[in-house]
Coordinates of C-alpha atoms in Angstrom, one line a residue:
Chain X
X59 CA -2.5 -1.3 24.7
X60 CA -2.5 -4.8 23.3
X61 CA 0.2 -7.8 23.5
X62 CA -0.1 -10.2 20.9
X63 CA 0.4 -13.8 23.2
X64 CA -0.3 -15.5 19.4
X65 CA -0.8 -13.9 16.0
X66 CA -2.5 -16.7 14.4
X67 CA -1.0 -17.7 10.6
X68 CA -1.2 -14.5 9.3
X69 CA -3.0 -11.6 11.0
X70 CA -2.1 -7.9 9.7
X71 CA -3.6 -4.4 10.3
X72 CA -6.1 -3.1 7.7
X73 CA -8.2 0.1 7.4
X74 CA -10.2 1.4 4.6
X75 CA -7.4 0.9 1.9
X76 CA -4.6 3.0 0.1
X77 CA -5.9 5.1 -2.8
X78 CA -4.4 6.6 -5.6
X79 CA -1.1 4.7 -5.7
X80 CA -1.8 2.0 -8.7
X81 CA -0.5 3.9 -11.0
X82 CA 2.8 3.1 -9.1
X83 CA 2.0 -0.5 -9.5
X84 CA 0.9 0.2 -5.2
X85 CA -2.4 -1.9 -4.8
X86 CA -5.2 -0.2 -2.3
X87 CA -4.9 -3.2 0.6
X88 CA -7.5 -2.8 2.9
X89 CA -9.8 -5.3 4.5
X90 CA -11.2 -8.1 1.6
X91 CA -14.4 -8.4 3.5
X92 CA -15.4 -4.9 3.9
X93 CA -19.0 -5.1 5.3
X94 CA -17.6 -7.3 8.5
X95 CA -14.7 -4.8 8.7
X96 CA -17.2 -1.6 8.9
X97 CA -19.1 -3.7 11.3
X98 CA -16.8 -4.1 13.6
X99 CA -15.3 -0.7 13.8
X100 CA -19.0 0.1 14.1
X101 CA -19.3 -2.4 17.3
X102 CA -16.4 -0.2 18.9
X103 CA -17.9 3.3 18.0
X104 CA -14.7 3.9 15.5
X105 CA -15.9 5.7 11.8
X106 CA -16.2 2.8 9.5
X107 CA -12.1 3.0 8.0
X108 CA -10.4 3.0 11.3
X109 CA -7.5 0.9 11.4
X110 CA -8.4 -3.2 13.0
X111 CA -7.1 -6.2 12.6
X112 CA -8.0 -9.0 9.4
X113 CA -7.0 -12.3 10.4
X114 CA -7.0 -15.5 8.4
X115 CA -8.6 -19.2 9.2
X116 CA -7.7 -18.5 12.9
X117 CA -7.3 -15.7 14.9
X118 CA -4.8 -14.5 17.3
X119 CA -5.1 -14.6 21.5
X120 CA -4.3 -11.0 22.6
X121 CA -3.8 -9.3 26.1
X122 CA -5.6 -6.2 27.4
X123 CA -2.2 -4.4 29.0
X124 CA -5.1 -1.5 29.8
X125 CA -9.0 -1.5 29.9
X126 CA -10.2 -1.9 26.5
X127 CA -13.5 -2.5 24.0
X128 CA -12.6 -4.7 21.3
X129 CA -15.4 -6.5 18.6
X130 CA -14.9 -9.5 16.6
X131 CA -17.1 -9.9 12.6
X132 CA -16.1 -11.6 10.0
X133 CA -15.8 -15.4 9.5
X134 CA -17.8 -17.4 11.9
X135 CA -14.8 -18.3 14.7
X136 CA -15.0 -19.1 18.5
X137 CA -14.6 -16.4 20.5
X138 CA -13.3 -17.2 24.5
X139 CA -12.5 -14.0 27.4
X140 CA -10.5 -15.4 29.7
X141 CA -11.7 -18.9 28.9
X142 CA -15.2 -18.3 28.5
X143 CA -17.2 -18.4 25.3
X144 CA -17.8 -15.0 24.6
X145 CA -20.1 -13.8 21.5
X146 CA -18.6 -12.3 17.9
X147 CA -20.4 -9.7 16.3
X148 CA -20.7 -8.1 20.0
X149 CA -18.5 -5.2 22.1
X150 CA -16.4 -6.8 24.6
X151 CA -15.8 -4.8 27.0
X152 CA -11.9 -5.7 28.4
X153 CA -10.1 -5.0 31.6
X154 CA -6.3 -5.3 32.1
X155 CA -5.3 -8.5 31.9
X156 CA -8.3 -9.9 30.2
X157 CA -7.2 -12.4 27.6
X158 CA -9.5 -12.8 24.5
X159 CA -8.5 -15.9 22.2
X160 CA -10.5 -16.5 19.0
X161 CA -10.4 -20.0 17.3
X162 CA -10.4 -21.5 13.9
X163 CA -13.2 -20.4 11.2
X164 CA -16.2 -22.4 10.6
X165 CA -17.4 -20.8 7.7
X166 CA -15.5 -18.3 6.2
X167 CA -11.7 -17.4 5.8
X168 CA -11.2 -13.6 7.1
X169 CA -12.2 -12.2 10.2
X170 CA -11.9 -8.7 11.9
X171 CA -10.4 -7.5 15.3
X172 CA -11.9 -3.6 15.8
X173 CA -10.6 -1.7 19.0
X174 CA -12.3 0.9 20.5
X175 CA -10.2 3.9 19.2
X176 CA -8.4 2.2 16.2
X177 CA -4.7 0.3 16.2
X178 CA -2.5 3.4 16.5
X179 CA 0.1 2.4 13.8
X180 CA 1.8 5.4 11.3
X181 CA 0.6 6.3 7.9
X182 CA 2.1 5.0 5.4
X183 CA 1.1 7.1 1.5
X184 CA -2.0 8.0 4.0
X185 CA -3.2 4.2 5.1
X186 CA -2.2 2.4 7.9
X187 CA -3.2 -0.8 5.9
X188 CA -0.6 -3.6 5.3
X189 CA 0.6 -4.8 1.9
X190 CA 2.9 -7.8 3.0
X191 CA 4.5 -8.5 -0.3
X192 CA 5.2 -4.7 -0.7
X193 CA 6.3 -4.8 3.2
X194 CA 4.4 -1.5 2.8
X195 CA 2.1 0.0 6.0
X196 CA 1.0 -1.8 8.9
X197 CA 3.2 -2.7 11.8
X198 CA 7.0 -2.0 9.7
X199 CA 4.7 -3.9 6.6
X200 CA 4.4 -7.2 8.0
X201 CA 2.6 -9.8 10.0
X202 CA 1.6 -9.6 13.5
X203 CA 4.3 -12.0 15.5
X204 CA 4.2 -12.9 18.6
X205 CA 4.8 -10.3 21.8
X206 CA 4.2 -7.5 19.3
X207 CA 2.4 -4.9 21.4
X208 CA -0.2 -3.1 19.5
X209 CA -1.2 0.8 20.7
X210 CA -4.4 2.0 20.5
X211 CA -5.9 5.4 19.5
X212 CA -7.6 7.4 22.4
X213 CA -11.5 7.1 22.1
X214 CA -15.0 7.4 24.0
X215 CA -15.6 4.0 25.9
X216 CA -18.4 2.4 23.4
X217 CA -21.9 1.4 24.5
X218 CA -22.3 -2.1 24.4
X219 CA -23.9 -3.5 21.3
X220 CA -24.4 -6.3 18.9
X221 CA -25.2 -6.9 15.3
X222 CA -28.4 -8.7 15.0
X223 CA -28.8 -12.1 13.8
X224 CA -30.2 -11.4 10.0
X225 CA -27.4 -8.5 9.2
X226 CA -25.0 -11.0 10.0
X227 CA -23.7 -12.7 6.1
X228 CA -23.5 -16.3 6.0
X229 CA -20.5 -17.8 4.1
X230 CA -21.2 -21.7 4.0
X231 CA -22.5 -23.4 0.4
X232 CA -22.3 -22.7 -3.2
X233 CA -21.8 -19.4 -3.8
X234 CA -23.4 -16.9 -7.5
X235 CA -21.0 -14.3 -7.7
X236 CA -22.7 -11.1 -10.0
X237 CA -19.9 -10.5 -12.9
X238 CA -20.3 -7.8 -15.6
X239 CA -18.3 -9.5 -18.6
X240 CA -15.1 -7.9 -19.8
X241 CA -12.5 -6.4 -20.7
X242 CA -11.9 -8.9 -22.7
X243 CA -14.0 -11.0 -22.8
X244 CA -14.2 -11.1 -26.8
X245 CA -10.9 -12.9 -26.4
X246 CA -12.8 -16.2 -25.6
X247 CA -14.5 -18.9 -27.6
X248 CA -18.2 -18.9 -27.0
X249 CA -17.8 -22.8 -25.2
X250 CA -15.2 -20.8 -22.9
X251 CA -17.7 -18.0 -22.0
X252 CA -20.3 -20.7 -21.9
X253 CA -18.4 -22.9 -19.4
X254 CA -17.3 -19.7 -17.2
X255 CA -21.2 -18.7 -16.7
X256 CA -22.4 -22.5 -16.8
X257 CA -19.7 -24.5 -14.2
X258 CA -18.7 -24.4 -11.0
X259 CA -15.4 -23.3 -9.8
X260 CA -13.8 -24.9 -6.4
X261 CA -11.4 -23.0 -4.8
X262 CA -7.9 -24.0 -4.2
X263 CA -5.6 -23.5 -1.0
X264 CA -3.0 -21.4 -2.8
X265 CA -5.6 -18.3 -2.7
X266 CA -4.4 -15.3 -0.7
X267 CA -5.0 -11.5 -0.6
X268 CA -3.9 -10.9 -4.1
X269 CA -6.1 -13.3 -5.9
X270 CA -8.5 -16.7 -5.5
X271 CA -7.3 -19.4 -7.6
X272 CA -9.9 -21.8 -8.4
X273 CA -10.2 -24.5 -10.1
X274 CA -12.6 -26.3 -12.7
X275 CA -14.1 -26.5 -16.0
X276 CA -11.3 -25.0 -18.6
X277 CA -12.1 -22.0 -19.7
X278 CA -11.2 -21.5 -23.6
X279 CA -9.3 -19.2 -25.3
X280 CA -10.5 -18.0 -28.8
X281 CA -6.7 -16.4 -30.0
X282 CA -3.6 -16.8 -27.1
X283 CA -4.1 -15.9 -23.5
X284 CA -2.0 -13.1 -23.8
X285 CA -2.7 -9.4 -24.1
X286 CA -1.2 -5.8 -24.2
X287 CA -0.1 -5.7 -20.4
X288 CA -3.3 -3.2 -18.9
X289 CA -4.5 -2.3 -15.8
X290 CA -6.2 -5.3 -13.2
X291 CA -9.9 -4.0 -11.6
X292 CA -10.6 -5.2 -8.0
X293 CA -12.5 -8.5 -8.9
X294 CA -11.0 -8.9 -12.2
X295 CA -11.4 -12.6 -13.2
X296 CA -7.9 -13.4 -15.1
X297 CA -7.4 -16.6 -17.3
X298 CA -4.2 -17.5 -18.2
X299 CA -3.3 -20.2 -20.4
X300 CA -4.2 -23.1 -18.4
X301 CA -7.7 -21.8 -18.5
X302 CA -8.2 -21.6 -14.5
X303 CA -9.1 -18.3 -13.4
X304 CA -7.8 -16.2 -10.5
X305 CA -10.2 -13.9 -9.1
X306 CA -7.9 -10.9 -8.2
X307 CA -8.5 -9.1 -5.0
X308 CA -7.3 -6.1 -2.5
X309 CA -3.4 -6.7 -2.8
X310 CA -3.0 -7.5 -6.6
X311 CA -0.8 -6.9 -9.2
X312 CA -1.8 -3.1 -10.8
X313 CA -1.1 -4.4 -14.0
X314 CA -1.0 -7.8 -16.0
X315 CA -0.7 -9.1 -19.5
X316 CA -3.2 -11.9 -19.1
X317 CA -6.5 -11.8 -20.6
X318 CA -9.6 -11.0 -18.1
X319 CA -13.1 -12.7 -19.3
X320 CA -15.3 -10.6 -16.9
X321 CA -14.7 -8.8 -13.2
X322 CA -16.4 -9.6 -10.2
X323 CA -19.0 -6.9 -8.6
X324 CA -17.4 -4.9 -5.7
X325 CA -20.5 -5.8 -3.6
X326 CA -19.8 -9.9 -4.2
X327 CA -15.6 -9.2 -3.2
X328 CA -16.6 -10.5 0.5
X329 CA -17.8 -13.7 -0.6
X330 CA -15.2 -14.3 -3.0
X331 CA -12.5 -13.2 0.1
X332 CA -14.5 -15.6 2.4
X333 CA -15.0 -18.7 0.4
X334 CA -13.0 -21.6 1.7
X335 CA -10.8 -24.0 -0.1
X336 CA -13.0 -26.4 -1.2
X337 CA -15.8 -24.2 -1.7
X338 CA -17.7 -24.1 -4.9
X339 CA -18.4 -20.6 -7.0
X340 CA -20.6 -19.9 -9.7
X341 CA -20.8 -16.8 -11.8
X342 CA -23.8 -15.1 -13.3
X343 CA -23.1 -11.8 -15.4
X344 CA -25.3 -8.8 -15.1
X345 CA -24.5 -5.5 -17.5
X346 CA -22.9 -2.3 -15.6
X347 CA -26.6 -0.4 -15.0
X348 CA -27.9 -3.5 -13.1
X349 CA -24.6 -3.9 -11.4
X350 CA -25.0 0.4 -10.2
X351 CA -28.5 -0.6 -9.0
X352 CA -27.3 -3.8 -6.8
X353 CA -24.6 -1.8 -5.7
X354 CA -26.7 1.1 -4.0
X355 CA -28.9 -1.7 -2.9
X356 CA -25.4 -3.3 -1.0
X357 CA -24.3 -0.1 0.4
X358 CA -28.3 1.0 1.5
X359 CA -27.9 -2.7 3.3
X360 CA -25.2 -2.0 5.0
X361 CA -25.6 1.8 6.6
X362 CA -29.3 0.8 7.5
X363 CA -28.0 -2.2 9.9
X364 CA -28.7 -0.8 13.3
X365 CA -26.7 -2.3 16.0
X366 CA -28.9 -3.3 19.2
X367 CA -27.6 -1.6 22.4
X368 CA -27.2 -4.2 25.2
X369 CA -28.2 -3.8 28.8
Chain F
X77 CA -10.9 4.7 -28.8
X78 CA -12.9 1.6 -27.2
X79 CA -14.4 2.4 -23.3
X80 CA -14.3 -1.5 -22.0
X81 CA -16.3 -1.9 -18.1
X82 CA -14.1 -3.7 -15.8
X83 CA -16.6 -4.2 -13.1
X84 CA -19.2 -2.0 -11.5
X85 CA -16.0 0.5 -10.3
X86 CA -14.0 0.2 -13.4
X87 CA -13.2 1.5 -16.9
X88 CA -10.9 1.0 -19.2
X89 CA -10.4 3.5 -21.7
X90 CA -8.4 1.8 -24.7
X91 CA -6.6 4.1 -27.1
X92 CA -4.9 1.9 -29.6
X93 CA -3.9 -1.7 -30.6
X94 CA -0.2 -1.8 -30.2
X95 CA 2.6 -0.7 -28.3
X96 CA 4.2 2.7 -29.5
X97 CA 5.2 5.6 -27.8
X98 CA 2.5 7.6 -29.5
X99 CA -0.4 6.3 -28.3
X100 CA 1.4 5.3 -24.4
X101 CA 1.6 9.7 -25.0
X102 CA -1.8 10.2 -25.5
X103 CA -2.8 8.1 -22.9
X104 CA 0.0 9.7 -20.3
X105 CA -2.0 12.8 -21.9
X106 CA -4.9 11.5 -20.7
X107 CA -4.2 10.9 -17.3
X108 CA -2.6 14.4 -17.2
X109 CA -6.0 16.0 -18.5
X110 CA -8.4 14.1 -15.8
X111 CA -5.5 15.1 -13.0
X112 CA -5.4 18.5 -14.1
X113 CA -9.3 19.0 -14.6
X114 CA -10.4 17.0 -11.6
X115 CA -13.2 15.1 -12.8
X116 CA -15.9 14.7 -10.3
X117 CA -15.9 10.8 -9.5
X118 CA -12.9 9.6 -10.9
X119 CA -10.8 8.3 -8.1
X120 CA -7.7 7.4 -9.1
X121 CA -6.1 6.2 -13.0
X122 CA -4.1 3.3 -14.2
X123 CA -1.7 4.0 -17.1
X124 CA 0.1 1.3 -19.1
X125 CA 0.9 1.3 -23.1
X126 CA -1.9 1.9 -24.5
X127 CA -5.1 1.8 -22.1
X128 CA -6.1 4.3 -19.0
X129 CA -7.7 2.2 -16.5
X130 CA -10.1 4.8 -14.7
X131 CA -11.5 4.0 -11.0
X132 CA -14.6 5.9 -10.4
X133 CA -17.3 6.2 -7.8
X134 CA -20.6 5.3 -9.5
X135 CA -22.8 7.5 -6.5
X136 CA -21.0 10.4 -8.1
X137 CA -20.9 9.5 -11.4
X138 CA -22.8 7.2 -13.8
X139 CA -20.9 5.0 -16.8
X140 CA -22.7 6.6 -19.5
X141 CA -21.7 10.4 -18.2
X142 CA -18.0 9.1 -16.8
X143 CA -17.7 7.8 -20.7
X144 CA -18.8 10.9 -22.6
X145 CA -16.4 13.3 -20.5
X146 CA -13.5 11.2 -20.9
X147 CA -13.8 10.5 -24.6
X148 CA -13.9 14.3 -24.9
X149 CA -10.6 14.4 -22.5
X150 CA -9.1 12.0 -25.0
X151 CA -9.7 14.2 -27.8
X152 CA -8.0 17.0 -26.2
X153 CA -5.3 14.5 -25.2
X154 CA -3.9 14.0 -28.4
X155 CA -2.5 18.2 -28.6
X156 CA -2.1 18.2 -24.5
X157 CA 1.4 19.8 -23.7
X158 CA 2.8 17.6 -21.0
X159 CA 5.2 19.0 -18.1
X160 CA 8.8 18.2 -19.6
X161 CA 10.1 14.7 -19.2
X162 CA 12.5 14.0 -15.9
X163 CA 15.8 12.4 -16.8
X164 CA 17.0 9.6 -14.6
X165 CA 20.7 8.2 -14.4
X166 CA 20.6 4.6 -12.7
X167 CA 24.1 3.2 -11.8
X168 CA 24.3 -0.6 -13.7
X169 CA 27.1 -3.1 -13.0
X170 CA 27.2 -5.6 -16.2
X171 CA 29.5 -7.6 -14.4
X172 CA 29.6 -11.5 -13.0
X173 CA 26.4 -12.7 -10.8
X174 CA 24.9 -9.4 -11.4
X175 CA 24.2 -10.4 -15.1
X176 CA 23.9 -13.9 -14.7
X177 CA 22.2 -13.5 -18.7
X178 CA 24.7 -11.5 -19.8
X179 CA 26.5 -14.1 -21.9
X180 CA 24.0 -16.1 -23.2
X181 CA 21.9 -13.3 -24.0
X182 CA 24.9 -12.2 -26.4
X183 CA 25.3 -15.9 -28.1
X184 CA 21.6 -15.5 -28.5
X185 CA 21.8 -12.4 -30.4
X186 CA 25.1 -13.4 -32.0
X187 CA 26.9 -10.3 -30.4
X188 CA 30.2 -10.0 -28.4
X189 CA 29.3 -9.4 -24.7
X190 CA 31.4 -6.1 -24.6
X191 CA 28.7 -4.7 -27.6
X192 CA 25.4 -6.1 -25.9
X193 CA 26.8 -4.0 -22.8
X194 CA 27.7 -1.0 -25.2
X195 CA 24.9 -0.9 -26.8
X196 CA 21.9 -1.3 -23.9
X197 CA 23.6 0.8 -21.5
X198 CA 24.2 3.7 -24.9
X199 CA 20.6 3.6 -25.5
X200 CA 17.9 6.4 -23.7
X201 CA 14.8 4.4 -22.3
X202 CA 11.2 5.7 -22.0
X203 CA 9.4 4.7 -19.1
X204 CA 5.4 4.0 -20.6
X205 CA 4.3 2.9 -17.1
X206 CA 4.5 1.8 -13.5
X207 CA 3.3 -1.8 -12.8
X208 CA 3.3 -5.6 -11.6
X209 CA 5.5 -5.0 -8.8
X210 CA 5.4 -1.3 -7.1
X211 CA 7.6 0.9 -8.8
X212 CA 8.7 -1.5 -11.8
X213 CA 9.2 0.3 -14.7
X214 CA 8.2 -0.5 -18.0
X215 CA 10.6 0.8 -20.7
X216 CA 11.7 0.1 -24.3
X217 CA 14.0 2.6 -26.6
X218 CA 16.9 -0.4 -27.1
X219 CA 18.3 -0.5 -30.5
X220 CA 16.4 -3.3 -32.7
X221 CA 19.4 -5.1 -32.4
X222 CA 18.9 -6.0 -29.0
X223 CA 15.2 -7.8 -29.4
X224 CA 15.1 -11.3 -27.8
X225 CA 12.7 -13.4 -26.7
X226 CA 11.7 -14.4 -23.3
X227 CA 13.3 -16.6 -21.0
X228 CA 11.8 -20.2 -21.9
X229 CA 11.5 -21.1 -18.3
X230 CA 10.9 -17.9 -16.3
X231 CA 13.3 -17.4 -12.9
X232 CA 11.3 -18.2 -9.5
X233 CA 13.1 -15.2 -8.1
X234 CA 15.0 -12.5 -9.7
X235 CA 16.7 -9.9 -7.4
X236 CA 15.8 -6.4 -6.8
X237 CA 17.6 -4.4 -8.8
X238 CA 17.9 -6.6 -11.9
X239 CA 18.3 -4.8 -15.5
X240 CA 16.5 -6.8 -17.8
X241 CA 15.2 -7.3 -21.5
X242 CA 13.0 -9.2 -23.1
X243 CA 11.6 -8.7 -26.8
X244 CA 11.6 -5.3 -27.0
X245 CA 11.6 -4.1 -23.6
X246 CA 13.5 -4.0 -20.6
X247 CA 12.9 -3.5 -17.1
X248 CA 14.0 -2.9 -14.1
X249 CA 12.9 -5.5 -10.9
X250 CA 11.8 -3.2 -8.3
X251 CA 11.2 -6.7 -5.9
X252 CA 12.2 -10.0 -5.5
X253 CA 10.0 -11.6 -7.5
X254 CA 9.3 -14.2 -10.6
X255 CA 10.5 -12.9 -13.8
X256 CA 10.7 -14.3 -17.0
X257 CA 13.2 -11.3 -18.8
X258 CA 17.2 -11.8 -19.3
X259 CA 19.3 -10.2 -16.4
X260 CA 21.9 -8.2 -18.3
X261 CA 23.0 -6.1 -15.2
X262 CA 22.0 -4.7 -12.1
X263 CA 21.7 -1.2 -10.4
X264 CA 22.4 -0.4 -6.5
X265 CA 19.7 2.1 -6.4
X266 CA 16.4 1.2 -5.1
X267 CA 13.2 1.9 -7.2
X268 CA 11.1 1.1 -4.6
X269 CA 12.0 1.8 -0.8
X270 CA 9.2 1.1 1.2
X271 CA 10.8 3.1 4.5
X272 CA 11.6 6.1 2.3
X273 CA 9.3 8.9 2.4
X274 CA 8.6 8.8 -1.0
X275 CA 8.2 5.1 -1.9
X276 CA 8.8 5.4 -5.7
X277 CA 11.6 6.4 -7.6
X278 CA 10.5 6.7 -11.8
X279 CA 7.6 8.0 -13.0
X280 CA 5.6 7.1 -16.1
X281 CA 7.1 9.6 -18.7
X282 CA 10.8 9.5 -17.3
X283 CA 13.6 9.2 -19.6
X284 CA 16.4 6.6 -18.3
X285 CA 20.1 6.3 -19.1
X286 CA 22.1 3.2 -17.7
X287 CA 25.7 4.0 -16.4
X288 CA 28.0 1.3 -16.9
X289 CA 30.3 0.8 -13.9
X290 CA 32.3 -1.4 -12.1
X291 CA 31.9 -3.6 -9.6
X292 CA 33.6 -1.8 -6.9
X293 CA 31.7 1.5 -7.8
X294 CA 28.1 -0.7 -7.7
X295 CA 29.1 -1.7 -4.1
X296 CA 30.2 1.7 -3.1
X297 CA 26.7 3.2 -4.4
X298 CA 25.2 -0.2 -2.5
X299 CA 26.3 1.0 0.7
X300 CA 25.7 4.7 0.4
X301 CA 22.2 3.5 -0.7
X302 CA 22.1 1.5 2.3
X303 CA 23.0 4.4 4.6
X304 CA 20.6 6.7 3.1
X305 CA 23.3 8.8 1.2
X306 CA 22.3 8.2 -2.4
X307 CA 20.2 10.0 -4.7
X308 CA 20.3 9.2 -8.4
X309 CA 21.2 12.0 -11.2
X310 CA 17.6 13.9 -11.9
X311 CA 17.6 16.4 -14.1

C-alpha cells in the first residue's frame, strides 16, 4: 500500500492503453512515453502493460504503508528515499514507512512510477488507464490528490536491477521527428509543406496529453483548413487555420474536421510527449515501408535492453 | 475509394467526397464486414461520414496486404445487409436556459419558435458516427428548413446534454465542452456515463426521435437519471 503525502501537478495511473473504443469517440490513454513506461514495469518484474503511475514536470512524494519495490524512468527527475539521493531507472527496494520523493524534470516532461505488482485500481472498458477529460478509469477518472492511498497488486519481490546507461533516451536539444505525410496533405500549398519539413517548431506550454501545440513558421493552406470531420491517428499533425500545428497524442479527440498535413511515427510519440516548452522540433518525412522498417528496429531496441542485476 | 496512410499504425480508407447517408452506409458496412470477418491485424476502426479509419498492427500485417483485403471488403460493402437499425427516444426540454438559441435561431431562419421546435423535434435523425467527445453523436435528417450556419463565435462551454444544430446537422453534447452549434434544447438523459457499466448510449447506425416535454417532466427524468432509474425508449 501507498499514501500519496503529494501528487505533484498532475499525476494519474496509466497502463498499456484502452483499445477498441474510438469508434465511441473513447481515445486509448495509456502512457505517452511508452518505452520508459515498459521500463519501469520491467524494473519491478511486472509484464510490460501493468498499471504505474505517469507524472508530469514533477513527481509526487509517496509513503510505503507496507514493504514495497517501486522504479522510477521517464524524464530525467531527482529521486530522494527518505532524504537521500536515490538513483531512477533502478528497483528501490521500500520498507514501511520509507518515503520516496522525486523532483522536478530536467529534461523531459513525463516520468513513470512502476510498483512491484502493479497499482491495484478496477477496470474500466478493460484498462485501468486514466482519461481525465472523459473522468474515465484510473482512480474514479481523475488525478492523484493528496492522502489518496494507492493498493497494490500482489507479486514476487523483484531482484534488484537497473537500466544501463546507453538504453536510457535522452530528451534535451532539437529534436527530427520521422513523419509519413498525409492524410491530407494534398490540402497544402507546396511553401506550406515546404516550411512544415524545412522549420523548426517550438513548443508551447498549453501542450497536454491530448495534443503538443507548437509554434512557428505558418504552415499554408492550399483551399480552407477545413475537411469532412474523419478519424485523428496517434501522432496526427493537425493544422488549423492559423497554420500552427498540434501534434495529437494518447488522450485525443477520435475525430476532427481539421486538415492533417502528415502523422508522426509511433516510435518518435515519446519524444514528442517529452519535449519541453520551449523545446524545438523538426520534422523529416519517410514513406510507410521505411517507417515499418524503423519501427521493428524501435521495438527490436526495446525488448533487447537487458536490465543489469545489482548485488 | 482512396486508402490515405495516417502514420506507420494508420489507414484511412476514404469512400466518397461528401456527406450523404449512402456512402456513411457503406462505410458503417465496412466496419461491419472487417468485425464480422476478423481480419488478422486490424485492431480496432474509426467510422465517421464518409471514411473508415483502420488501426492495424504492421508485425501482423503489411500496408500493401491490409489495403488489398479491405478494398475487397469495400466492394462487398456496398450489398452488406446490416443488423436492423436501433431506435432511440431522447427526452428534450425546448424550454428557457435549456435552449438559450432557441430564439434567435428562429429570427435567423425567419420561423416562429413554436415551428422551429415542431419541426426539429418531428424529424427522425440518423446517427453517421460517434466522435470528438465520447459518445457525441453525429446526426442530420432535419428538414432543409432548418439549415443554419454556425455560431460566429463558438461557446467556451456548452452543457452536457445540449440539443444542437448547425448547417445541416445536429448533435447532441455528450460533455461539457466548447461548441460552436445552436442550443435548441436539452435532454436529461446521459449519452455518456462514465460510472455506468456501459459507458455509451447511441451507436453509429441509430435512428433518434426528440420528445418534446416540459420542464417539470425534463427535471423529473433529471432525477430518475440521477438515481439510476432511467433508461431511454429502445426499440
Amino acid at each position: 500500500m501507498i499514501r500519496v503525502l503529494e501528487p505533484g501537478p498532475q499525476t494519474t495511473v496509466q497502463d498499456a492503453g484502452r483499445a477498441g473504443h474510438m469508434r465511441y469517440g473513447i481515445p486509448p490513454s495509456g502512457p505517452v512515453d511508452r518505452p520508459s513506461f515498459v521500463l519501469a514495469n520491467r524494473l519491478v518484474g511486472n509484464p510490460d502493460g501493468a498499471a504505474a503511475l505517469e507524472f508530469t514536470l514533477m513527481g509526487p512524494r509517496l509513503r510505503a504503508e507496507a514493504p514495497c519495490s517501486l522504479a522510477v524512468t521517464g524524464a530525467d527527475v531527482p529521486v530522494t528515499l527518505n532524504d537521500a539521493p536515490a538513483p531512477a531507472w533502478t528497483t528501490l527496494a521500500l520498507a514501511t514507512g520509507d518515503v520516496v520523493k522525486i523532483g522536478a524534470a530536467r529534461t523531459g516532461v513525463r516520468g513513470y512510477v512502476a510498483f512491484a505488482g502493479g497499482v491495484e485500481v478496477p477496470p474500466v472498458l478493460g484498462s485501468r488507464a486514466t482519461y481525465l477529460r472523459g473522468r474515465l478509469g484510473g482512480l474514479r477518472g481523475r488525478a492523484l490528490a493528496r492522502d489518496d492511498v494507492l493498493h497494490l497488486q500482489p507479486g514476487p519481490i523483484p531482484r534488484r536491477s537497473v537500466v544501463p546507461l546507453p538504453a536510457r533516451p535522452q530528451w534535451g536539444g532539437d529534436i527530427v521527428l520521422r513523419v509519413v505525410l498525409g492524410p491530407q496533405a494534398d490540402r497544402f500549398t507546396d511553401e506550406g509543406v515546404a516550411a512544415f519539413l524545412g522549420s523548426a517548431y517550438e513548443v508551447l506550454p498549453q501542450s497536454d496529453r491530448m495534443g503538443a501545440r507548437l509554434n512557428g513558421p505558418r504552415i499554408a493552406h492550399a483551399r480552407g483548413h477545413d475537411i469532412i470531420s474523419d478519424g485523428i491517428a496517434l501522432g496526427a499533425v493537425q493544422v488549423p487555420g492559423d497554420g500552427q500545428p498540434i501534434v495529437l497524442l494518447v488522450d485525443r479527440q477520435s475525430t476532427g474536421g481539421y486538415t492533417k498535413i502528415a502523422t508522426v511515427c509511433s516510435f518518435d510519440i515519446a519524444r514528442v510527449g517529452q519535449a519541453k516548452p520551449g523545446q524545438r522540433l523538426r520534422f523529416t518525412a519517410v514513406d510507410v515501408a521505411l517507417a515499418h522498417r524503423l519501427l521493428r528496429e524501435s521495438d527490436a531496441a526495446l525488448t533487447s535492453v537487458a536490465l543489469q542485476e545489482m548485488a | 475509394m482512396r486508402f490515405l496512410p495516417a502514420g506507420d499504425l494508420a489507414v484511412s480508407v476514404e469512400l466518397g467526397e461528401e456527406i450523404s447517408v449512402e456512402i456513411n452506409t457503406r462505410v458503417r458496412a465496412l466496419e461491419f464486414l472487417i468485425d464480422q470477418k476478423g481480419v488478422p491485424g486490424v485492431v480496432e476502426t474509426v467510422p465517421t461520414y464518409r471514411a473508415l479509419l483502420v488501426y492495424y498492427d504492421p508485425s501482423i500485417v503489411g500496408y500493401e496486404a491490409l489495403c488489398a483485403q479491405l478494398s475487397t471488403l469495400a466492394e462487398q460493402a456496398t450489398t452488406t445487409a446490416m443488423p436492423p437499425a436501433r431506435e432511440v427516444e431522447l427526452p428534450c426540454c425546448y424550454e428557457g436556459e435549456l435552449g438559450p438559441d432557441l430564439d434567435a435561431a428562429a429570427r435567423r431562419l425567419e420561423l416562429p419558435v413554436d415551428e422551429l421546435v415542431r419541426l426539429h423535434a418531428g424529424a427522425e435523425y440518423l446517427v453517421y458516427f460517434i466522435g470528438f467527445t465520447p459518445g457525441l453523436p453525429y446526426m442530420t435528417g432535419a428538414p432543409e428548413r432548418l439549415t443554419i450556419p454556425r455560431l460566429d463565435t463558438p461557446r467556451v462551454k456548452v452543457p452536457a446534454g445540449s440539443v444542437a444544430i448547425g448547417g445541416i446537422q445536429c448533435c447532441v453534447y455528450s460533455v461539457e465542452s466548447p461548441g460552436g452549434f445552436w442550443l435548441l434544447g436539452r435532454t436529461p438523459v446521459r449519452l455518456y456515463d462514465p460510472d455506468a457499466a456501459e459507458p455509451i448510449l447511441l451507436k453509429p447506425g441509430d435512428r433518434v426521435r426528440f420528445r418534446r416535454v416540459e420542464r417539470r417532466e425534463f427535471d423529473d427524468v433529471a432525477a430518475r437519471v440521477a438515481a439510476g432509474r432511467f433508461r431511454p425508449v429502445i426499440r
